[in-house]
Short mmCIF file of C-alpha atoms and ligand atoms in Angstrom, two decimals:
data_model
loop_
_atom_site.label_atom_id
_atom_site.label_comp_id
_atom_site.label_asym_id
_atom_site.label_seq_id
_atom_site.Cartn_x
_atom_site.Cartn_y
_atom_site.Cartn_z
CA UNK A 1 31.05 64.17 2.32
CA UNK A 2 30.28 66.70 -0.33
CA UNK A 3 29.88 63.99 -3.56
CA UNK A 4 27.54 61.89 -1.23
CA UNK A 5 23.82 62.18 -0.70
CA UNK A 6 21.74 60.25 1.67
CA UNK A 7 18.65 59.46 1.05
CA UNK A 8 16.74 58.08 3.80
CA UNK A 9 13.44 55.88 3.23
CA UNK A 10 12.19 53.49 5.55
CA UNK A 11 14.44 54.08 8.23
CA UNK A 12 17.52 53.38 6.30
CA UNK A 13 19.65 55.66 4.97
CA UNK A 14 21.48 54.84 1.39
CA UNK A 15 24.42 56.71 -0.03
CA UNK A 16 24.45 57.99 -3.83
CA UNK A 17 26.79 59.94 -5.54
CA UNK A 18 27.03 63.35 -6.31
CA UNK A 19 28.20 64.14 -9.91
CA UNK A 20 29.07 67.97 -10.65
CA UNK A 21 28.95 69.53 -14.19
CA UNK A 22 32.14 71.85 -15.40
CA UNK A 23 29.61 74.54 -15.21
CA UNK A 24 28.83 73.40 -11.29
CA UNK A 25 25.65 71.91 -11.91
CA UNK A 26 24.87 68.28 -8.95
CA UNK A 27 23.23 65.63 -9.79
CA UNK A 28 22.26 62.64 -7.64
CA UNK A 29 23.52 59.27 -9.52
CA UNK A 30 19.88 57.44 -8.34
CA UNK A 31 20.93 54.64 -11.24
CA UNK A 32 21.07 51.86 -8.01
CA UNK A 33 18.21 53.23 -6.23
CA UNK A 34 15.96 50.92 -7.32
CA UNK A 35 18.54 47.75 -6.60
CA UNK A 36 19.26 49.57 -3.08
CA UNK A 37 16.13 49.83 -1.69
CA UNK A 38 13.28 49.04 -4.01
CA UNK A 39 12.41 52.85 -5.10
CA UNK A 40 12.50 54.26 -8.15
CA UNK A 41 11.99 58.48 -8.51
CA UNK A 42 9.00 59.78 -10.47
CA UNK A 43 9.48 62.84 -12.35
CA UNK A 44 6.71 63.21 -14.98
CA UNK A 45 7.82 65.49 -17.86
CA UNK A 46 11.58 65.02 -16.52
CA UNK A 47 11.15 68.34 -14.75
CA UNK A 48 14.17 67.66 -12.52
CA UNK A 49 15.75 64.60 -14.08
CA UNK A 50 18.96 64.70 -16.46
CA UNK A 51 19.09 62.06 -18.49
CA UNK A 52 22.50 61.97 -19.82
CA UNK A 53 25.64 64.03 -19.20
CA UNK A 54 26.45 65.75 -22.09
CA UNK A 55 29.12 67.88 -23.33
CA UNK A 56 27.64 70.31 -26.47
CA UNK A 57 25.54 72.52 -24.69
CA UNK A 58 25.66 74.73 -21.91
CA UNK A 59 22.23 76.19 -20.65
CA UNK A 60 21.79 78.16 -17.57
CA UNK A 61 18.10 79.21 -17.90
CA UNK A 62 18.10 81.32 -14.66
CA UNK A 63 20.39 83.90 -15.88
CA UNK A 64 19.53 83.48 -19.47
CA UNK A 65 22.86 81.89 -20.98
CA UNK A 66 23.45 79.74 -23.45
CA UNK A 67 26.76 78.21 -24.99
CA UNK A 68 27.68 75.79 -27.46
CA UNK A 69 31.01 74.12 -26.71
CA UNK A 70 32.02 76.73 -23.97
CA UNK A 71 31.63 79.45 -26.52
CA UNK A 72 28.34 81.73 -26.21
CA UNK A 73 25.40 82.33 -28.03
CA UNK A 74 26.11 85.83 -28.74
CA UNK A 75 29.68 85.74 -30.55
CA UNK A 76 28.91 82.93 -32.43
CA UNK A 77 25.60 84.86 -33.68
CA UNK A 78 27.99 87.63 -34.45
CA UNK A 79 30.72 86.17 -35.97
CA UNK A 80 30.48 82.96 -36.90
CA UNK A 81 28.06 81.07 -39.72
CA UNK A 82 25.97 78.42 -39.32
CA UNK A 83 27.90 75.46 -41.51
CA UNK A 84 30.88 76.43 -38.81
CA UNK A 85 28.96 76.04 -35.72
CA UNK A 86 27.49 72.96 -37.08
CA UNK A 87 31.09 71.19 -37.06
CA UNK A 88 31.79 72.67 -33.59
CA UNK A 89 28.88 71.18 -32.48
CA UNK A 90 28.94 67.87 -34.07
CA UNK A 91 32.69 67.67 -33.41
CA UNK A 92 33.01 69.24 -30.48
CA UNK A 93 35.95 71.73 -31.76
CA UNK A 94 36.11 75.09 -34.44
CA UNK A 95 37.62 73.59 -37.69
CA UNK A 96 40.85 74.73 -38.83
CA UNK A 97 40.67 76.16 -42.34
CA UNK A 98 41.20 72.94 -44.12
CA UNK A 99 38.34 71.21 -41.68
CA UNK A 100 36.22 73.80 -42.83
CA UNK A 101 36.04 73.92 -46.22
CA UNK A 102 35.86 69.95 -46.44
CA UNK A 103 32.94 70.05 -44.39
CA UNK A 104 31.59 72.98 -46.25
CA UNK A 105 32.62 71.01 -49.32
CA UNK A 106 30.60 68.03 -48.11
CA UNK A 107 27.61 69.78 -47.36
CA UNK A 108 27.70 71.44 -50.82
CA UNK A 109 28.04 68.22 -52.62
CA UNK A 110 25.34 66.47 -51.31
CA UNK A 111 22.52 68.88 -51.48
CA UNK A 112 21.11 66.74 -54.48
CA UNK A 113 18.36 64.26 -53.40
CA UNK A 114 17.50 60.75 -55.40
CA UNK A 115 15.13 61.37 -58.26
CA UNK A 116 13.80 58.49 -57.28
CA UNK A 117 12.78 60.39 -53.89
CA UNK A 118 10.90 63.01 -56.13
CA UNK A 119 8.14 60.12 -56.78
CA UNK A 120 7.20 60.58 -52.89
CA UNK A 121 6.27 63.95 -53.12
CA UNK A 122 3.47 63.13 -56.12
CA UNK A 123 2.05 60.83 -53.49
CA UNK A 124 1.70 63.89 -50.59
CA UNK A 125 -1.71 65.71 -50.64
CA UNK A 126 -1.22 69.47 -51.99
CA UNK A 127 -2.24 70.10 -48.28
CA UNK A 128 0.55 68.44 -46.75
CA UNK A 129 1.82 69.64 -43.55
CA UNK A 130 5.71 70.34 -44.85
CA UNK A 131 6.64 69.13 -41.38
CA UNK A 132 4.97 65.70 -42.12
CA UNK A 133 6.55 65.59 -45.27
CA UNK A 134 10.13 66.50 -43.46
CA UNK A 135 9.95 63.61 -41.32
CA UNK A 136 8.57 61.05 -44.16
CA UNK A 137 11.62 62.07 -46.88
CA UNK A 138 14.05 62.16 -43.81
CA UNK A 139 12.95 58.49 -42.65
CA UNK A 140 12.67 57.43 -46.19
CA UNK A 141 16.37 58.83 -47.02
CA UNK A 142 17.65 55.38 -44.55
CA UNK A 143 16.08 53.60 -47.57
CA UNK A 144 18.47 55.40 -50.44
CA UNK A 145 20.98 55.78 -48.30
CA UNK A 146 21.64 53.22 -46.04
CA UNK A 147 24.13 53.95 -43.46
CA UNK A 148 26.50 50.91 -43.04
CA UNK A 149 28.81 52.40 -40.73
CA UNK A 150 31.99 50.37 -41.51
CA UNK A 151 34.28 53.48 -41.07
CA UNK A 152 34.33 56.75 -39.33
CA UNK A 153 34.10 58.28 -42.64
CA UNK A 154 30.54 56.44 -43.19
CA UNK A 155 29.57 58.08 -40.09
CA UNK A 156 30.69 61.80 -41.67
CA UNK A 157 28.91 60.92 -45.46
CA UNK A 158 25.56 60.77 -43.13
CA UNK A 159 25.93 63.77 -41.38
CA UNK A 160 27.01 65.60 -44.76
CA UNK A 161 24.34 64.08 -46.15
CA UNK A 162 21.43 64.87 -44.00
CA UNK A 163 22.80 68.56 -43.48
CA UNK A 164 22.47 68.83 -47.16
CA UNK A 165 19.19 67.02 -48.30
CA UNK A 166 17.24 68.50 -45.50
CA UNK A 167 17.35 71.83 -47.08
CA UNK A 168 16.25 69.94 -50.49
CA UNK A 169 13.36 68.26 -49.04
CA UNK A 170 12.13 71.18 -47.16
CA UNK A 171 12.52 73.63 -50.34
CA UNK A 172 10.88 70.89 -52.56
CA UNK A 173 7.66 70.18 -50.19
CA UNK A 174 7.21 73.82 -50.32
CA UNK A 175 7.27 74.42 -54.31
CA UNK A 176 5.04 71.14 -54.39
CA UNK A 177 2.68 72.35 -51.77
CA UNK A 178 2.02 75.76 -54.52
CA UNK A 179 2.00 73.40 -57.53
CA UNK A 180 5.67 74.76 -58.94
CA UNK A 181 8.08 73.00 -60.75
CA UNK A 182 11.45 72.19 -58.12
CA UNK A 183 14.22 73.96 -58.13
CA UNK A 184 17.70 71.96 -58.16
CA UNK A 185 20.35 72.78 -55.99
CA UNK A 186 23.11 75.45 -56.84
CA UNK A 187 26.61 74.24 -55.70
CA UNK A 188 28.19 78.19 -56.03
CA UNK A 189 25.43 79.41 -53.64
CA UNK A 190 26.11 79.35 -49.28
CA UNK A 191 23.77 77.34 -47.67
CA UNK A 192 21.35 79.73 -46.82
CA UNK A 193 21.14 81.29 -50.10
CA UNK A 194 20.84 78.39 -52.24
CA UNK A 195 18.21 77.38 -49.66
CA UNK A 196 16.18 80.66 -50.36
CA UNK A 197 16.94 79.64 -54.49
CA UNK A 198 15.48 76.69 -54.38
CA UNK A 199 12.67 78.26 -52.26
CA UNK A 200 11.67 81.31 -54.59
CA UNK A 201 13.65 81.35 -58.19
CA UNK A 202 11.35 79.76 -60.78
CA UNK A 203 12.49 78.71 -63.98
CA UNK A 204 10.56 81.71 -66.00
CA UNK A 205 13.02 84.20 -64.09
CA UNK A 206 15.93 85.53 -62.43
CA UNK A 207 16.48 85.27 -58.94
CA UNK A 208 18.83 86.74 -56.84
CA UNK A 209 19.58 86.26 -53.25
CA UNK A 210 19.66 89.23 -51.04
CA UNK A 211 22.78 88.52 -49.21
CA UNK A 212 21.32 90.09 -45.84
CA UNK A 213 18.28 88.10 -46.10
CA UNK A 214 20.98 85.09 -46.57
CA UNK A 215 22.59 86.60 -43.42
CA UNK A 216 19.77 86.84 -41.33
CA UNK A 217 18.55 83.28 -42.33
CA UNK A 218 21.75 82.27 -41.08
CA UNK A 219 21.80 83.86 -38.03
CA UNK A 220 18.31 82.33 -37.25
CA UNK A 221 19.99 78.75 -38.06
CA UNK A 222 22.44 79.14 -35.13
CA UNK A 223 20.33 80.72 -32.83
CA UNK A 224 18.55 77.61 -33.70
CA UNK A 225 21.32 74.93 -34.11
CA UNK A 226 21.19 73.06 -30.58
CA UNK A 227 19.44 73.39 -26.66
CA UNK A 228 20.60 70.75 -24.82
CA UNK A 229 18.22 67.85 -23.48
CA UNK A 230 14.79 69.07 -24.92
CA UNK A 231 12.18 67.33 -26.14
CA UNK A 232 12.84 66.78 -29.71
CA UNK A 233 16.59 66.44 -28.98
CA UNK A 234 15.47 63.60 -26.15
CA UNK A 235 13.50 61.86 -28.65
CA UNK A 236 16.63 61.68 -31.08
CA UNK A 237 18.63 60.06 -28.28
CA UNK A 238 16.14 57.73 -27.27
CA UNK A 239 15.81 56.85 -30.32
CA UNK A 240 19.03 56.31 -30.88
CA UNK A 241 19.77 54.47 -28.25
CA UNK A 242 17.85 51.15 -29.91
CA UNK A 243 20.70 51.65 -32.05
CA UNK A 244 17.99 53.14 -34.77
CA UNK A 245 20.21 54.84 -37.90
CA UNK A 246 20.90 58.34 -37.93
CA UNK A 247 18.18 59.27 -40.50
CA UNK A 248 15.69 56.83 -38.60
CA UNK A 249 16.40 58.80 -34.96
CA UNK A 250 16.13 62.23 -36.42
CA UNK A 251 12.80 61.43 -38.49
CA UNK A 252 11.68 60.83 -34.68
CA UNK A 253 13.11 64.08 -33.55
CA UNK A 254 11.31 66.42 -36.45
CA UNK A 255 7.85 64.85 -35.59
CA UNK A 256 8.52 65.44 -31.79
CA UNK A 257 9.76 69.02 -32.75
CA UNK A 258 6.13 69.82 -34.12
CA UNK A 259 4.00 70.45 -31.63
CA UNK A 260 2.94 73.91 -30.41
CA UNK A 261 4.45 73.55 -27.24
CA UNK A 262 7.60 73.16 -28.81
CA UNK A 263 9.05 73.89 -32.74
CA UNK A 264 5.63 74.55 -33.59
CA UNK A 265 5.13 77.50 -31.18
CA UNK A 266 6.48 79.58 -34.51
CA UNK A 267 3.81 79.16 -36.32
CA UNK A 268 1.02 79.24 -33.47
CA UNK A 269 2.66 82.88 -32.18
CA UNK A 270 1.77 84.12 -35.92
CA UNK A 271 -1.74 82.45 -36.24
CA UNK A 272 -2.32 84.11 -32.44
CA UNK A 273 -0.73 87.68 -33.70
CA UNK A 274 -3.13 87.50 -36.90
CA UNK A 275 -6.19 86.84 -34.13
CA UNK A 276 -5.32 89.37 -31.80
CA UNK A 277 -5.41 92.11 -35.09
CA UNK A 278 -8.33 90.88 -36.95
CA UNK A 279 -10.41 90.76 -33.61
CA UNK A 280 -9.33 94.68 -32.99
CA UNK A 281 -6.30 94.49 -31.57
CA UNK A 282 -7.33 94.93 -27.88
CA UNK A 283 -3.99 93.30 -26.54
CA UNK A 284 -4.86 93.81 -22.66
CA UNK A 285 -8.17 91.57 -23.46
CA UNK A 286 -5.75 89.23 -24.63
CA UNK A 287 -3.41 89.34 -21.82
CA UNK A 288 -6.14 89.27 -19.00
CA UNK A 289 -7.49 86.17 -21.55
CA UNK A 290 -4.09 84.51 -21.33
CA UNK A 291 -4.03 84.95 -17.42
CA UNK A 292 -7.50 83.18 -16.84
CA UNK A 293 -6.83 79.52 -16.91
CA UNK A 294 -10.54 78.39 -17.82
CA UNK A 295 -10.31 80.48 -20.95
CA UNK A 296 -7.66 77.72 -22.40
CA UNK A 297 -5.69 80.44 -24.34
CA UNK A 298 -1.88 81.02 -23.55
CA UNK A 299 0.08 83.33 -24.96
CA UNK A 300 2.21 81.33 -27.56
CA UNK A 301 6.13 82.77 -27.82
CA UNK A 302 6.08 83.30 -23.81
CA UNK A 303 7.75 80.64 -21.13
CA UNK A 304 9.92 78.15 -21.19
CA UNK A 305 10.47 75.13 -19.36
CA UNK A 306 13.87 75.63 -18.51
CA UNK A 307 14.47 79.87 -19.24
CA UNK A 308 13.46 82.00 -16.16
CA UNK A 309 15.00 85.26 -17.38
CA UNK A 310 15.12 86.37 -21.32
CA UNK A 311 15.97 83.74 -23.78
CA UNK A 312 18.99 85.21 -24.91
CA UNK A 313 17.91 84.26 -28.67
CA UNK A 314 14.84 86.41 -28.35
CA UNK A 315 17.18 89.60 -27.74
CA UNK A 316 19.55 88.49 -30.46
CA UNK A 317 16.42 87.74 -33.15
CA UNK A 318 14.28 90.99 -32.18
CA UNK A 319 16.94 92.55 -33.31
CA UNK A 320 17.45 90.97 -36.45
CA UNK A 321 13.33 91.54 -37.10
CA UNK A 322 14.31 95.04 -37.05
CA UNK A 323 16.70 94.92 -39.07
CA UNK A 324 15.39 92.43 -41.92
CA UNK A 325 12.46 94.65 -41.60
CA UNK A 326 14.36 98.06 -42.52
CA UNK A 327 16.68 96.09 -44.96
CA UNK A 328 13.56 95.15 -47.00
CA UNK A 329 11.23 98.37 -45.85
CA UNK A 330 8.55 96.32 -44.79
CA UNK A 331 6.28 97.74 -42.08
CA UNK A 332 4.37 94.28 -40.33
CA UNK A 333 1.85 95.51 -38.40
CA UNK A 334 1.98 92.05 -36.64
CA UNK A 335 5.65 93.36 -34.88
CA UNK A 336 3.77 96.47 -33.59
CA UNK A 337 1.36 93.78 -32.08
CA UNK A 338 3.95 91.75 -30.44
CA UNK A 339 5.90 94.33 -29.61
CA UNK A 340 3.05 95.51 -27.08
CA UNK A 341 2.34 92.20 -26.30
CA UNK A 342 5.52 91.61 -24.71
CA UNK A 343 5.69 95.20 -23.31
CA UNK A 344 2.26 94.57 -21.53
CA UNK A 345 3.31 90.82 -20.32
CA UNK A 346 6.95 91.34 -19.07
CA UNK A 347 5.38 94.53 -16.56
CA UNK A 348 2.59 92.56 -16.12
CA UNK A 349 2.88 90.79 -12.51
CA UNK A 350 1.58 87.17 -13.39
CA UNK A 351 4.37 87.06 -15.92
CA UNK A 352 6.52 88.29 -13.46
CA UNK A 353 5.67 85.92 -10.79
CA UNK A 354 5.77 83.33 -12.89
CA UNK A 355 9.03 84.35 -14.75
CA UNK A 356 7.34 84.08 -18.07
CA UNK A 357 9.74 85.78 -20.90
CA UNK A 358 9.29 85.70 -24.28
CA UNK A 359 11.24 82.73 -26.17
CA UNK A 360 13.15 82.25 -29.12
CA UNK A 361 9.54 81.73 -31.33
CA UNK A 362 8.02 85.02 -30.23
CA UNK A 363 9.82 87.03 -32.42
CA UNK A 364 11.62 84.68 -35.51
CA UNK A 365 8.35 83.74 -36.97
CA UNK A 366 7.72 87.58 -38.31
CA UNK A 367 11.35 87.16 -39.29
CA UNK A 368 10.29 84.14 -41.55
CA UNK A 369 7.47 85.99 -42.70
CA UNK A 370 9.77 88.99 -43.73
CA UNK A 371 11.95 86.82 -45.59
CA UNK A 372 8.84 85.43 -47.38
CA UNK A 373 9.21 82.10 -45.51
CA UNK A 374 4.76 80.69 -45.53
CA UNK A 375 3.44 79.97 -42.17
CA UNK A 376 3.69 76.12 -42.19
CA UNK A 377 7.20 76.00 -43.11
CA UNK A 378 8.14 78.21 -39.76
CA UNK A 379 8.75 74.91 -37.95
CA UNK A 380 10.24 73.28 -40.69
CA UNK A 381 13.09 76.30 -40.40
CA UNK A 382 13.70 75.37 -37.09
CA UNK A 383 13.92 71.74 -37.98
CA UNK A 384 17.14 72.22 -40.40
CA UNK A 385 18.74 74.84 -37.65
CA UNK A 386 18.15 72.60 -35.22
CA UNK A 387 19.80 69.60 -37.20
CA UNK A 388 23.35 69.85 -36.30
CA UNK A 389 22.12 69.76 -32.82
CA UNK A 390 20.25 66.55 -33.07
CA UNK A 391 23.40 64.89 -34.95
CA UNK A 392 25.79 65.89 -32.15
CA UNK A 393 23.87 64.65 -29.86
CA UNK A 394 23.02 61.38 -31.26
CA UNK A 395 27.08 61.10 -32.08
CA UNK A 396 27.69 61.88 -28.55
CA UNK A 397 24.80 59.63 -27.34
CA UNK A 398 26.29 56.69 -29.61
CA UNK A 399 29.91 57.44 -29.14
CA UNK A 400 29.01 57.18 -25.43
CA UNK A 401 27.61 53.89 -25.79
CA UNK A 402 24.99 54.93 -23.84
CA UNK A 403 22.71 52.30 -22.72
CA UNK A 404 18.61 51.85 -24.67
CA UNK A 405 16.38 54.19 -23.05
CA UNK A 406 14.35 52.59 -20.98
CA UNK A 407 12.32 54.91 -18.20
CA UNK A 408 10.19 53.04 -15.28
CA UNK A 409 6.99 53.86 -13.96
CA UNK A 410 4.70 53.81 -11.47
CA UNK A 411 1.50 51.64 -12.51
CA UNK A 412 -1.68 52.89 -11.05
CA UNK A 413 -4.16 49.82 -12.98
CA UNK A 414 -6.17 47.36 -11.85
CA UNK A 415 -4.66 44.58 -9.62
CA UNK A 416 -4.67 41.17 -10.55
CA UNK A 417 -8.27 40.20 -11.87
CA UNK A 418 -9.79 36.88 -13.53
CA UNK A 419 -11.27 36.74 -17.37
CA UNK A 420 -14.53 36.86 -16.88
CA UNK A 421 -15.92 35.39 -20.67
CA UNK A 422 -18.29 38.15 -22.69
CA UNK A 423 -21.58 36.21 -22.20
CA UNK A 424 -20.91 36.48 -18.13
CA UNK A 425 -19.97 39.65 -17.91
CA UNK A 426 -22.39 42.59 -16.98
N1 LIG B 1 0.79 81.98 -21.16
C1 LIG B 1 0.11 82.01 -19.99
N2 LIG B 1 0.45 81.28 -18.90
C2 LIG B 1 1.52 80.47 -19.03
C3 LIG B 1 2.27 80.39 -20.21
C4 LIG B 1 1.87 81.18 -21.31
N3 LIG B 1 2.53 81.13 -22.47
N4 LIG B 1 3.28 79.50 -20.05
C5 LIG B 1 3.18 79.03 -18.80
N5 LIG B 1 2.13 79.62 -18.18
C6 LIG B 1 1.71 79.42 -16.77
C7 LIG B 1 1.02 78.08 -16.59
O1 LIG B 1 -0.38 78.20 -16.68
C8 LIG B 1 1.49 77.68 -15.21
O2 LIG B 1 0.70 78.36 -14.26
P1 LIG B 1 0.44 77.67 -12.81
O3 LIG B 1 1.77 77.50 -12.16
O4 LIG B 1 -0.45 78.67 -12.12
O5 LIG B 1 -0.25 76.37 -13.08
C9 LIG B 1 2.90 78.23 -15.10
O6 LIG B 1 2.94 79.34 -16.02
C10 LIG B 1 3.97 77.22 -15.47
O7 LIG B 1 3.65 76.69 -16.75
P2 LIG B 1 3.86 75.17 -17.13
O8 LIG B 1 3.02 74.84 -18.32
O9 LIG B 1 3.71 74.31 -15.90
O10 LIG B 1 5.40 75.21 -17.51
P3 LIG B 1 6.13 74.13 -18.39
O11 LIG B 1 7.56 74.28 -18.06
O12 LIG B 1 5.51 72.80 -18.25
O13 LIG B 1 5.84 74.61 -19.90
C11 LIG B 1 5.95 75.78 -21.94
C12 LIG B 1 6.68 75.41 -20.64
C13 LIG B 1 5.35 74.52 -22.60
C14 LIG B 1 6.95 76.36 -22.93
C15 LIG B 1 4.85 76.80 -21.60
O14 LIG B 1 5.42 77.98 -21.06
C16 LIG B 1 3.98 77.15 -22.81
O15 LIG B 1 3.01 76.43 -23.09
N6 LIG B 1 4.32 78.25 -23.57
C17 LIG B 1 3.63 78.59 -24.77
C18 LIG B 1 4.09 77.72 -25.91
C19 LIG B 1 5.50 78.08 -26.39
O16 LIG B 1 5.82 79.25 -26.60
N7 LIG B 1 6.32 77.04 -26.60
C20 LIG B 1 7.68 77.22 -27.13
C21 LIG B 1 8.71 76.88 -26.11
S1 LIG B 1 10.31 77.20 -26.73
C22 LIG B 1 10.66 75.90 -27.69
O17 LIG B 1 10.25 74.78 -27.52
C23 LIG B 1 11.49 76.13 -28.79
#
């Protein structure tokens, strides 16, 4: 039978089902494994275990595709905005015109954060990672805003809510981290551009959003916005699954997002481009360096657990590098550097054999810089694209009534062993 496997371990065989994806993807159901027969499956870094099934996001990392709700990547880059594929992913459809500007509405309206939440930032070192402050606010927003979720509607104010503030809080840690004054939301700007006001106007002057800086930023927000059941986006749903509030499980997900093997890859493939040129730019030293295993160096912006081909968002935000680049006539000699980089690596044959592409972080982080976006803060982009994603799939996860997350493991301690008191022991 096709939707059976058989698993046979000490001499008996055991029959689990098979459950198939719309896209065709099989899974073995092991959930009564453990009940069967006494085994439980080890997968360390869930290399080959799904851990939910899950309707958003399409990913087929062998031939480099990637949809949101059935539609891809590419057309909604194109066409769409990010505040529109937000709602299709948190509510699993494209809005009708009326959906749409409510939800736009919402988003608009509730940009403003609690002055009272202002306080926090006097208490933040001027050194302050931004993505440490990200996760503090976001956590401390459950405090101001407490989500009682009575209604479905409660449910929506949060979403609107954290959609909004997020883009406050990350502006704000970034004008506190230089010592400027904040700049307060404008309700007649998109969301991109006010984001970029409250970034770089200043009281003393006028400021005026370049509207295909806006558009770019936007672009970068979708290409951003969700990527199925990674590590950050785990973390939300296990999270969540405690029944932890919305603002509680995505605080989790923005400190998970941080690390250079993940979100913070952004930042590290800039501070590796600045190396490479101010040690002379020899970029085959730094290839062969990246190949040699005892040297410790890897070339940050290439591989990807689950891409074996190009990460379509790496085509799609080259080519918005180029173009932000003309737009503004700025030459970065840091593209130049990555552009050989990747021309050396992808003929190159250990990148070959192991199918190492560049991803999405290779190339948006000289984007950021273009726009005028400060190193630190790369991540902290990729946290507020990323936060529609997160939301749907805690909604899902919740909706779902998924059960707490609760992995198993395989302990390799001591065995049982007496106290021995201090004064006996050796
Ligand atoms: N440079 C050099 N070698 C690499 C690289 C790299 N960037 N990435 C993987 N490899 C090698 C590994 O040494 C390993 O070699 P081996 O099989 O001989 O031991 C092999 O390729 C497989 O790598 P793993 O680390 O086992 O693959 P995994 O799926 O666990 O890791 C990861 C994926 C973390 C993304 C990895 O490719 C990496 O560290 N890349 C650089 C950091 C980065 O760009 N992260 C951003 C990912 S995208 C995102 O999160 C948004």
């Amino acid at each position: 039978m096709a939707n059976i496997a058989e698993i046979k371990l000490d001499n008996k065989t055991y029959e689990l089902p098979v459950v198939v994806g719309s896209e065709g993807e099989k899974a073995i159901d092991i959930s009564t494994l453990r009940d069967l027969s006494g085994y439980i499956t080890l997968d360390t870094g869930f290399k080959n275990t799904g851990s939910t099934q899950s309707a958003i996001t399409f990913l087929d990392g062998e031939n480099g595709i990637l949809r949101y709700r059935g539609y891809p990547i590419e057309q909604l880059a194109e066409k769409s905005n990010f505040l529109e594929v937000s709602y299709l992913l948190i509510y699993g459809e494209l809005p009708n015109k009326e959906q749409l500007a409510s939800f736009i509405s919402g988003v608009t309206h509730h940009t403003l954060i609690h002055e009272d939440m202002k306080k926090f930032y006097e208490g933040f070192p001027s050194k302050a990672h931004p993505m440490g402050v990200l996760a503090s606010m976001i956590a401390a927003m459950s405090t101001f805003y407490p989500d009682v979720y009575k209604t479905e509607g409660d449910v929506d104010l949060t979403i609107q809510r954290l959609m909004a503030k997020c883009a406050t809080v990350a502006a704000w840690s970034y004008k506190k981290s230089i010592g400027h004054p904040v700049m307060y939301p404008q309700n007649r700007l998109s969301y991109c551009a006010n984001f970029l006001h409250m970034m770089f106007a200043q009281p003393t002057d006028d400021y005026h959003v370049n509207p295909k800086v806006a558009d770019a930023l936007d672009k970068l927000l979708i290409l951003h916005a969700d990527h199925e059941q990674n590590c950050s986006t785990s973390t939300v749903r296990v999270a969540g699954s405690s029944q932890a509030n919305l603002y509680a499980s995505i605080s989790s997900g923005v400190s998970a997002l941080w690390g250079p093997l993940h979100g913070g890859a952004n930042q590290a493939v800039i501070e590796m481009l600045q190396t490479i040129r101010k040690e002379g730019g020899n970029i085959g030293e730094w290839v062969a360096k990246a190949k040699d295993k005892s040297s410790g160096f890897r070339l940050m912006g290439f591989g990807h657990r689950v891409y074996k081909n190009f990460d379509p968002r790496a085509k799609i935000i080259k080519k918005a590098c180029d173009d932000v680049l003309q737009e503004l006539g700025i030459k970065d000699p840091l593209l130049d550097i990555a552009k050989q980089l990747e021309e050396i690596a992808l003929t190159d044959n250990y990148f070959i054999e192991k199918k190492l592409y560049p991803n999405v972080d290779f190339y948006s982080g000289i984007l950021y810089r273009a726009i005028g976006i400060p190193t630190d803060m790369f991540t902290v982009m990729f946290a507020i694209g990323r936060m529609p994603g997160w939301i749907a799939q805690w909604k899902e996860m919740r909706e779902g009534k998924e059960p707490i997350a609760r992995p198993r493991q395989i302990y390799t301690g001591p065995v049982n062993r007496d106290y021995v008191l201090v004064e006996k022991r050796k």
